[in-house]
Amino acid sequence: YTQLSTGSIAFKKRENKLTLRDVEMHYTEDWSTVSQKVGKQTDLVEVSIGELSFIQLRAASNLYTDMDIETDKILLKDLVFKDYRDKNMPRPPDAIKPMFKGMVDAIPITLNVDSIQLENVVVDYSEVGVGKEVPGSIRFEGIYGSITRLTTIPEKQEHYGSFEANLEASLNGVADLTFNLEVPYDRDAFTAIASFGPFDMTRLNETAIHMA
């Protein structure tokens, strides 16, 4: 019940640019039905991407066998990332989740990117609370910004010292948000600063009442 598709793939040799358009990974059935079939509490993810471009791929890059991506820039445009969870399902044993450094360490490919540019990204998390049927949702939309100096190569990590993310977004369409993150490569730690503009806090009831 998972389907992956892409509208087109193009490579421009002169620019060393690989572009995928209209990439989608989605379920062929309603997500609550999929949750019942999986039979345990877990995150169900759907993704659609308007454009994914690798700009100035370096000669060392290999996309066919052991994946190796070294590029000046990755563009993620019109990305919609949806995450669903039903807390009425049986909960599996707790597992220790990695922090940001651990997530990078777990990337199974060689990756070295000067910058990842995000344009018009949406992240939507929906959760059905215990004993509830209607999900509550937290939605970050209109995300623009960049992630810089992201690499899995130890020598590059030592040279850079850290990677950074600087983003602007809207929370549930009612609150402007800026988010700045710095993650050192040599330890499990991070510095994050989030700032919200003024908004009517009662608008968050749409999320809180269904989740609480």
PDB file of C-alpha atoms in Angstrom:
ATOM      1  CA  TYR A   1       0.000   0.000   0.000  1.00  0.00           C
ATOM      2  CA  THR A   2       2.906   2.362  -0.668  1.00  0.00           C
ATOM      3  CA  GLN A   3       3.457   3.874  -4.106  1.00  0.00           C
ATOM      4  CA  LEU A   4       6.487   5.806  -5.368  1.00  0.00           C
ATOM      5  CA  SER A   5       6.444   7.763  -8.607  1.00  0.00           C
ATOM      6  CA  THR A   6       8.162  10.604 -10.425  1.00  0.00           C
ATOM      7  CA  GLY A   7       6.950  12.845 -13.243  1.00  0.00           C
ATOM      8  CA  SER A   8      10.323  13.349 -14.946  1.00  0.00           C
ATOM      9  CA  ILE A   9      14.076  12.975 -14.511  1.00  0.00           C
ATOM     10  CA  ALA A  10      16.558  15.143 -16.433  1.00  0.00           C
ATOM     11  CA  PHE A  11      20.338  15.527 -16.411  1.00  0.00           C
ATOM     12  CA  LYS A  12      22.116  18.509 -17.951  1.00  0.00           C
ATOM     13  CA  LYS A  13      25.724  17.487 -18.432  1.00  0.00           C
ATOM     14  CA  ARG A  14      27.069  20.967 -19.149  1.00  0.00           C
ATOM     15  CA  GLU A  15      25.674  22.251 -15.826  1.00  0.00           C
ATOM     16  CA  ASN A  16      26.190  18.961 -13.959  1.00  0.00           C
ATOM     17  CA  LYS A  17      22.573  19.322 -12.839  1.00  0.00           C
ATOM     18  CA  LEU A  18      20.217  16.441 -12.045  1.00  0.00           C
ATOM     19  CA  THR A  19      16.524  17.340 -11.660  1.00  0.00           C
ATOM     20  CA  LEU A  20      13.591  15.207 -10.553  1.00  0.00           C
ATOM     21  CA  ARG A  21      10.084  16.677 -10.778  1.00  0.00           C
ATOM     22  CA  ASP A  22       6.759  15.663  -9.284  1.00  0.00           C
ATOM     23  CA  VAL A  23       8.193  12.989  -6.991  1.00  0.00           C
ATOM     24  CA  GLU A  24       5.588  11.321  -4.774  1.00  0.00           C
ATOM     25  CA  MET A  25       5.565   8.621  -2.127  1.00  0.00           C
ATOM     26  CA  HIS A  26       2.052   8.033  -0.850  1.00  0.00           C
ATOM     27  CA  TYR A  27      -0.305   5.344   0.415  1.00  0.00           C
ATOM     28  CA  THR A  28      -2.865   3.755  -1.847  1.00  0.00           C
ATOM     29  CA  GLU A  29      -5.289   3.518   1.101  1.00  0.00           C
ATOM     30  CA  ASP A  30      -6.461   5.937   3.797  1.00  0.00           C
ATOM     31  CA  TRP A  31      -3.756   6.407   6.417  1.00  0.00           C
ATOM     32  CA  SER A  32      -6.001   5.225   9.280  1.00  0.00           C
ATOM     33  CA  THR A  33      -6.569   1.973   7.362  1.00  0.00           C
ATOM     34  CA  VAL A  34      -2.814   1.593   6.860  1.00  0.00           C
ATOM     35  CA  SER A  35      -2.282   2.181  10.594  1.00  0.00           C
ATOM     36  CA  GLN A  36      -4.708  -0.663  11.375  1.00  0.00           C
ATOM     37  CA  LYS A  37      -2.871  -2.949   8.948  1.00  0.00           C
ATOM     38  CA  VAL A  38       0.544  -2.119  10.428  1.00  0.00           C
ATOM     39  CA  GLY A  39      -0.961  -2.958  13.825  1.00  0.00           C
ATOM     40  CA  LYS A  40       1.265  -0.835  16.031  1.00  0.00           C
ATOM     41  CA  GLN A  41       1.872   2.812  16.901  1.00  0.00           C
ATOM     42  CA  THR A  42       4.318   4.220  14.392  1.00  0.00           C
ATOM     43  CA  ASP A  43       4.864   7.202  12.117  1.00  0.00           C
ATOM     44  CA  LEU A  44       3.302   6.906   8.671  1.00  0.00           C
ATOM     45  CA  VAL A  45       4.896   9.272   6.177  1.00  0.00           C
ATOM     46  CA  GLU A  46       3.806  10.622   2.805  1.00  0.00           C
ATOM     47  CA  VAL A  47       5.997  12.931   0.706  1.00  0.00           C
ATOM     48  CA  SER A  48       5.521  14.928  -2.473  1.00  0.00           C
ATOM     49  CA  ILE A  49       8.198  17.101  -4.096  1.00  0.00           C
ATOM     50  CA  GLY A  50       7.617  19.557  -6.915  1.00  0.00           C
ATOM     51  CA  GLU A  51      11.331  19.760  -7.736  1.00  0.00           C
ATOM     52  CA  LEU A  52      14.461  18.102  -6.392  1.00  0.00           C
ATOM     53  CA  SER A  53      17.632  19.378  -8.068  1.00  0.00           C
ATOM     54  CA  PHE A  54      21.290  18.552  -7.491  1.00  0.00           C
ATOM     55  CA  ILE A  55      23.248  21.538  -8.826  1.00  0.00           C
ATOM     56  CA  GLN A  56      26.935  21.270  -9.772  1.00  0.00           C
ATOM     57  CA  LEU A  57      27.313  17.587  -8.979  1.00  0.00           C
ATOM     58  CA  ARG A  58      31.007  16.884  -8.569  1.00  0.00           C
ATOM     59  CA  ALA A  59      32.843  14.265 -10.591  1.00  0.00           C
ATOM     60  CA  ALA A  60      33.215  12.082  -7.489  1.00  0.00           C
ATOM     61  CA  SER A  61      29.442  11.663  -7.216  1.00  0.00           C
ATOM     62  CA  ASN A  62      27.990   8.234  -7.909  1.00  0.00           C
ATOM     63  CA  LEU A  63      24.234   7.662  -8.018  1.00  0.00           C
ATOM     64  CA  TYR A  64      24.172   4.079  -9.284  1.00  0.00           C
ATOM     65  CA  THR A  65      26.026   1.640  -6.984  1.00  0.00           C
ATOM     66  CA  ASP A  66      27.268   2.807  -3.573  1.00  0.00           C
ATOM     67  CA  MET A  67      25.495   6.157  -3.521  1.00  0.00           C
ATOM     68  CA  ASP A  68      27.849   9.111  -3.154  1.00  0.00           C
ATOM     69  CA  ILE A  69      26.509  12.661  -3.484  1.00  0.00           C
ATOM     70  CA  GLU A  70      28.895  15.623  -3.533  1.00  0.00           C
ATOM     71  CA  THR A  71      27.279  18.786  -4.841  1.00  0.00           C
ATOM     72  CA  ASP A  72      27.312  22.541  -4.384  1.00  0.00           C
ATOM     73  CA  LYS A  73      23.571  22.848  -3.857  1.00  0.00           C
ATOM     74  CA  ILE A  74      20.414  20.794  -3.438  1.00  0.00           C
ATOM     75  CA  LEU A  75      17.118  22.537  -4.173  1.00  0.00           C
ATOM     76  CA  LEU A  76      13.944  21.242  -2.519  1.00  0.00           C
ATOM     77  CA  LYS A  77      10.953  23.093  -3.928  1.00  0.00           C
ATOM     78  CA  ASP A  78       7.236  22.631  -3.222  1.00  0.00           C
ATOM     79  CA  LEU A  79       7.917  19.811  -0.765  1.00  0.00           C
ATOM     80  CA  VAL A  80       4.997  18.505   1.319  1.00  0.00           C
ATOM     81  CA  PHE A  81       5.958  16.142   4.152  1.00  0.00           C
ATOM     82  CA  LYS A  82       3.060  14.517   6.038  1.00  0.00           C
ATOM     83  CA  ASP A  83       3.498  12.446   9.191  1.00  0.00           C
ATOM     84  CA  TYR A  84       0.619  10.545  10.837  1.00  0.00           C
ATOM     85  CA  ARG A  85       0.443   8.708  14.167  1.00  0.00           C
ATOM     86  CA  ASP A  86      -2.465   6.947  15.903  1.00  0.00           C
ATOM     87  CA  LYS A  87      -1.875   6.731  19.655  1.00  0.00           C
ATOM     88  CA  ASN A  88      -4.737   4.254  20.041  1.00  0.00           C
ATOM     89  CA  MET A  89      -2.574   1.561  18.460  1.00  0.00           C
ATOM     90  CA  PRO A  90      -0.335  -0.670  20.643  1.00  0.00           C
ATOM     91  CA  ARG A  91       2.907   1.120  21.474  1.00  0.00           C
ATOM     92  CA  PRO A  92       6.115  -0.806  20.700  1.00  0.00           C
ATOM     93  CA  PRO A  93       9.013  -0.789  23.202  1.00  0.00           C
ATOM     94  CA  ASP A  94      10.637   2.630  23.533  1.00  0.00           C
ATOM     95  CA  ALA A  95      13.802   3.139  21.506  1.00  0.00           C
ATOM     96  CA  ILE A  96      16.374   5.869  22.080  1.00  0.00           C
ATOM     97  CA  LYS A  97      15.978   8.465  19.325  1.00  0.00           C
ATOM     98  CA  PRO A  98      19.121  10.162  18.015  1.00  0.00           C
ATOM     99  CA  MET A  99      19.650  13.906  18.177  1.00  0.00           C
ATOM    100  CA  PHE A 100      20.674  15.852  15.076  1.00  0.00           C
ATOM    101  CA  LYS A 101      24.272  14.563  15.057  1.00  0.00           C
ATOM    102  CA  GLY A 102      23.002  11.004  15.351  1.00  0.00           C
ATOM    103  CA  MET A 103      20.660  11.563  12.410  1.00  0.00           C
ATOM    104  CA  VAL A 104      23.585  12.691  10.246  1.00  0.00           C
ATOM    105  CA  ASP A 105      25.724   9.766  11.418  1.00  0.00           C
ATOM    106  CA  ALA A 106      22.906   7.408  10.392  1.00  0.00           C
ATOM    107  CA  ILE A 107      22.762   8.677   6.785  1.00  0.00           C
ATOM    108  CA  PRO A 108      23.705   5.528   4.836  1.00  0.00           C
ATOM    109  CA  ILE A 109      25.423   7.314   1.927  1.00  0.00           C
ATOM    110  CA  THR A 110      28.410   9.584   1.440  1.00  0.00           C
ATOM    111  CA  LEU A 111      27.005  13.110   1.436  1.00  0.00           C
ATOM    112  CA  ASN A 112      28.695  16.487   1.070  1.00  0.00           C
ATOM    113  CA  VAL A 113      26.500  19.496   0.291  1.00  0.00           C
ATOM    114  CA  ASP A 114      27.458  23.171   0.528  1.00  0.00           C
ATOM    115  CA  SER A 115      23.811  24.206   0.905  1.00  0.00           C
ATOM    116  CA  ILE A 116      20.312  22.740   0.793  1.00  0.00           C
ATOM    117  CA  GLN A 117      17.832  25.393  -0.329  1.00  0.00           C
ATOM    118  CA  LEU A 118      14.233  25.020   0.839  1.00  0.00           C
ATOM    119  CA  GLU A 119      11.488  26.804  -1.086  1.00  0.00           C
ATOM    120  CA  ASN A 120       7.793  26.591  -0.185  1.00  0.00           C
ATOM    121  CA  VAL A 121       8.055  23.534   2.080  1.00  0.00           C
ATOM    122  CA  VAL A 122       5.190  22.197   4.221  1.00  0.00           C
ATOM    123  CA  VAL A 123       5.571  19.871   7.218  1.00  0.00           C
ATOM    124  CA  ASP A 124       2.278  18.510   8.566  1.00  0.00           C
ATOM    125  CA  TYR A 125       2.110  16.295  11.673  1.00  0.00           C
ATOM    126  CA  SER A 126      -1.271  14.720  12.559  1.00  0.00           C
ATOM    127  CA  GLU A 127      -1.905  12.694  15.696  1.00  0.00           C
ATOM    128  CA  VAL A 128      -4.979  10.845  16.979  1.00  0.00           C
ATOM    129  CA  GLY A 129      -4.926  11.049  20.781  1.00  0.00           C
ATOM    130  CA  VAL A 130      -5.752   8.140  23.081  1.00  0.00           C
ATOM    131  CA  GLY A 131      -9.507   7.538  23.101  1.00  0.00           C
ATOM    132  CA  LYS A 132     -10.046  10.039  20.295  1.00  0.00           C
ATOM    133  CA  GLU A 133     -11.060   9.689  16.666  1.00  0.00           C
ATOM    134  CA  VAL A 134     -10.398  13.149  15.200  1.00  0.00           C
ATOM    135  CA  PRO A 135      -6.705  13.948  14.718  1.00  0.00           C
ATOM    136  CA  GLY A 136      -5.047  17.154  15.812  1.00  0.00           C
ATOM    137  CA  SER A 137      -2.492  18.666  13.449  1.00  0.00           C
ATOM    138  CA  ILE A 138       0.540  20.905  13.695  1.00  0.00           C
ATOM    139  CA  ARG A 139       1.412  22.446  10.346  1.00  0.00           C
ATOM    140  CA  PHE A 140       4.493  24.411   9.389  1.00  0.00           C
ATOM    141  CA  GLU A 141       3.924  25.957   5.978  1.00  0.00           C
ATOM    142  CA  GLY A 142       5.650  28.398   3.672  1.00  0.00           C
ATOM    143  CA  ILE A 143       9.055  27.214   4.875  1.00  0.00           C
ATOM    144  CA  TYR A 144      11.938  29.008   3.188  1.00  0.00           C
ATOM    145  CA  GLY A 145      15.599  28.904   4.133  1.00  0.00           C
ATOM    146  CA  SER A 146      18.767  26.854   3.926  1.00  0.00           C
ATOM    147  CA  ILE A 147      20.833  24.149   5.563  1.00  0.00           C
ATOM    148  CA  THR A 148      24.572  24.671   5.095  1.00  0.00           C
ATOM    149  CA  ARG A 149      27.760  22.587   5.413  1.00  0.00           C
ATOM    150  CA  LEU A 150      25.974  19.229   5.695  1.00  0.00           C
ATOM    151  CA  THR A 151      28.349  16.301   5.248  1.00  0.00           C
ATOM    152  CA  THR A 152      28.976  12.722   6.356  1.00  0.00           C
ATOM    153  CA  ILE A 153      32.682  12.851   5.448  1.00  0.00           C
ATOM    154  CA  PRO A 154      34.782  12.886   8.681  1.00  0.00           C
ATOM    155  CA  GLU A 155      37.516  15.138   7.254  1.00  0.00           C
ATOM    156  CA  LYS A 156      34.915  17.687   6.108  1.00  0.00           C
ATOM    157  CA  GLN A 157      33.113  17.513   9.453  1.00  0.00           C
ATOM    158  CA  GLU A 158      36.364  18.301  11.261  1.00  0.00           C
ATOM    159  CA  HIS A 159      36.987  21.228   8.892  1.00  0.00           C
ATOM    160  CA  TYR A 160      33.463  22.696   9.171  1.00  0.00           C
ATOM    161  CA  GLY A 161      32.973  22.033  12.887  1.00  0.00           C
ATOM    162  CA  SER A 162      29.161  22.223  12.598  1.00  0.00           C
ATOM    163  CA  PHE A 163      26.233  22.533  10.210  1.00  0.00           C
ATOM    164  CA  GLU A 164      23.498  25.177  10.377  1.00  0.00           C
ATOM    165  CA  ALA A 165      19.855  25.631   9.427  1.00  0.00           C
ATOM    166  CA  ASN A 166      18.174  29.029   9.073  1.00  0.00           C
ATOM    167  CA  LEU A 167      14.464  28.882   8.282  1.00  0.00           C
ATOM    168  CA  GLU A 168      11.337  31.042   8.142  1.00  0.00           C
ATOM    169  CA  ALA A 169       7.838  29.541   8.281  1.00  0.00           C
ATOM    170  CA  SER A 170       4.240  29.958   9.416  1.00  0.00           C
ATOM    171  CA  LEU A 171       2.788  27.854  12.253  1.00  0.00           C
ATOM    172  CA  ASN A 172      -0.748  26.633  11.454  1.00  0.00           C
ATOM    173  CA  GLY A 173      -1.114  29.633   9.158  1.00  0.00           C
ATOM    174  CA  VAL A 174      -1.470  32.025  12.128  1.00  0.00           C
ATOM    175  CA  ALA A 175       2.022  32.666  13.542  1.00  0.00           C
ATOM    176  CA  ASP A 176       5.226  33.757  11.786  1.00  0.00           C
ATOM    177  CA  LEU A 177       8.223  31.725  12.887  1.00  0.00           C
ATOM    178  CA  THR A 178      11.992  31.971  12.452  1.00  0.00           C
ATOM    179  CA  PHE A 179      14.206  29.047  13.395  1.00  0.00           C
ATOM    180  CA  ASN A 180      18.001  28.996  13.650  1.00  0.00           C
ATOM    181  CA  LEU A 181      19.873  25.781  14.419  1.00  0.00           C
ATOM    182  CA  GLU A 182      23.565  24.971  14.843  1.00  0.00           C
ATOM    183  CA  VAL A 183      24.752  21.383  15.341  1.00  0.00           C
ATOM    184  CA  PRO A 184      28.388  20.499  16.134  1.00  0.00           C
ATOM    185  CA  TYR A 185      29.763  17.384  14.457  1.00  0.00           C
ATOM    186  CA  ASP A 186      31.880  16.266  17.402  1.00  0.00           C
ATOM    187  CA  ARG A 187      29.226  15.824  20.132  1.00  0.00           C
ATOM    188  CA  ASP A 188      25.516  15.223  20.759  1.00  0.00           C
ATOM    189  CA  ALA A 189      24.423  18.813  21.300  1.00  0.00           C
ATOM    190  CA  PHE A 190      22.747  21.643  19.432  1.00  0.00           C
ATOM    191  CA  THR A 191      21.801  25.289  19.774  1.00  0.00           C
ATOM    192  CA  ALA A 192      18.341  26.293  18.560  1.00  0.00           C
ATOM    193  CA  ILE A 193      16.617  29.677  18.658  1.00  0.00           C
ATOM    194  CA  ALA A 194      12.948  29.928  17.629  1.00  0.00           C
ATOM    195  CA  SER A 195      11.062  33.228  17.497  1.00  0.00           C
ATOM    196  CA  PHE A 196       7.325  33.718  16.996  1.00  0.00           C
ATOM    197  CA  GLY A 197       5.559  36.840  15.843  1.00  0.00           C
ATOM    198  CA  PRO A 198       2.325  37.998  17.531  1.00  0.00           C
ATOM    199  CA  PHE A 199      -0.751  35.780  17.066  1.00  0.00           C
ATOM    200  CA  ASP A 200      -4.060  34.851  18.709  1.00  0.00           C
ATOM    201  CA  MET A 201      -3.175  31.899  20.972  1.00  0.00           C
ATOM    202  CA  THR A 202      -6.763  30.613  20.983  1.00  0.00           C
ATOM    203  CA  ARG A 203      -6.147  29.549  17.363  1.00  0.00           C
ATOM    204  CA  LEU A 204      -3.920  26.795  18.752  1.00  0.00           C
ATOM    205  CA  ASN A 205      -7.023  25.182  20.313  1.00  0.00           C
ATOM    206  CA  GLU A 206      -7.653  23.627  16.904  1.00  0.00           C
ATOM    207  CA  THR A 207      -4.523  21.562  17.545  1.00  0.00           C
ATOM    208  CA  ALA A 208      -4.394  21.274  21.343  1.00  0.00           C
ATOM    209  CA  ILE A 209      -7.979  20.122  21.999  1.00  0.00           C
ATOM    210  CA  HIS A 210      -7.617  17.103  19.706  1.00  0.00           C
ATOM    211  CA  MET A 211      -4.147  16.154  20.999  1.00  0.00           C
ATOM    212  CA  ALA A 212      -4.483  16.831  24.734  1.00  0.00           C
TER     213      ALA A 212
END
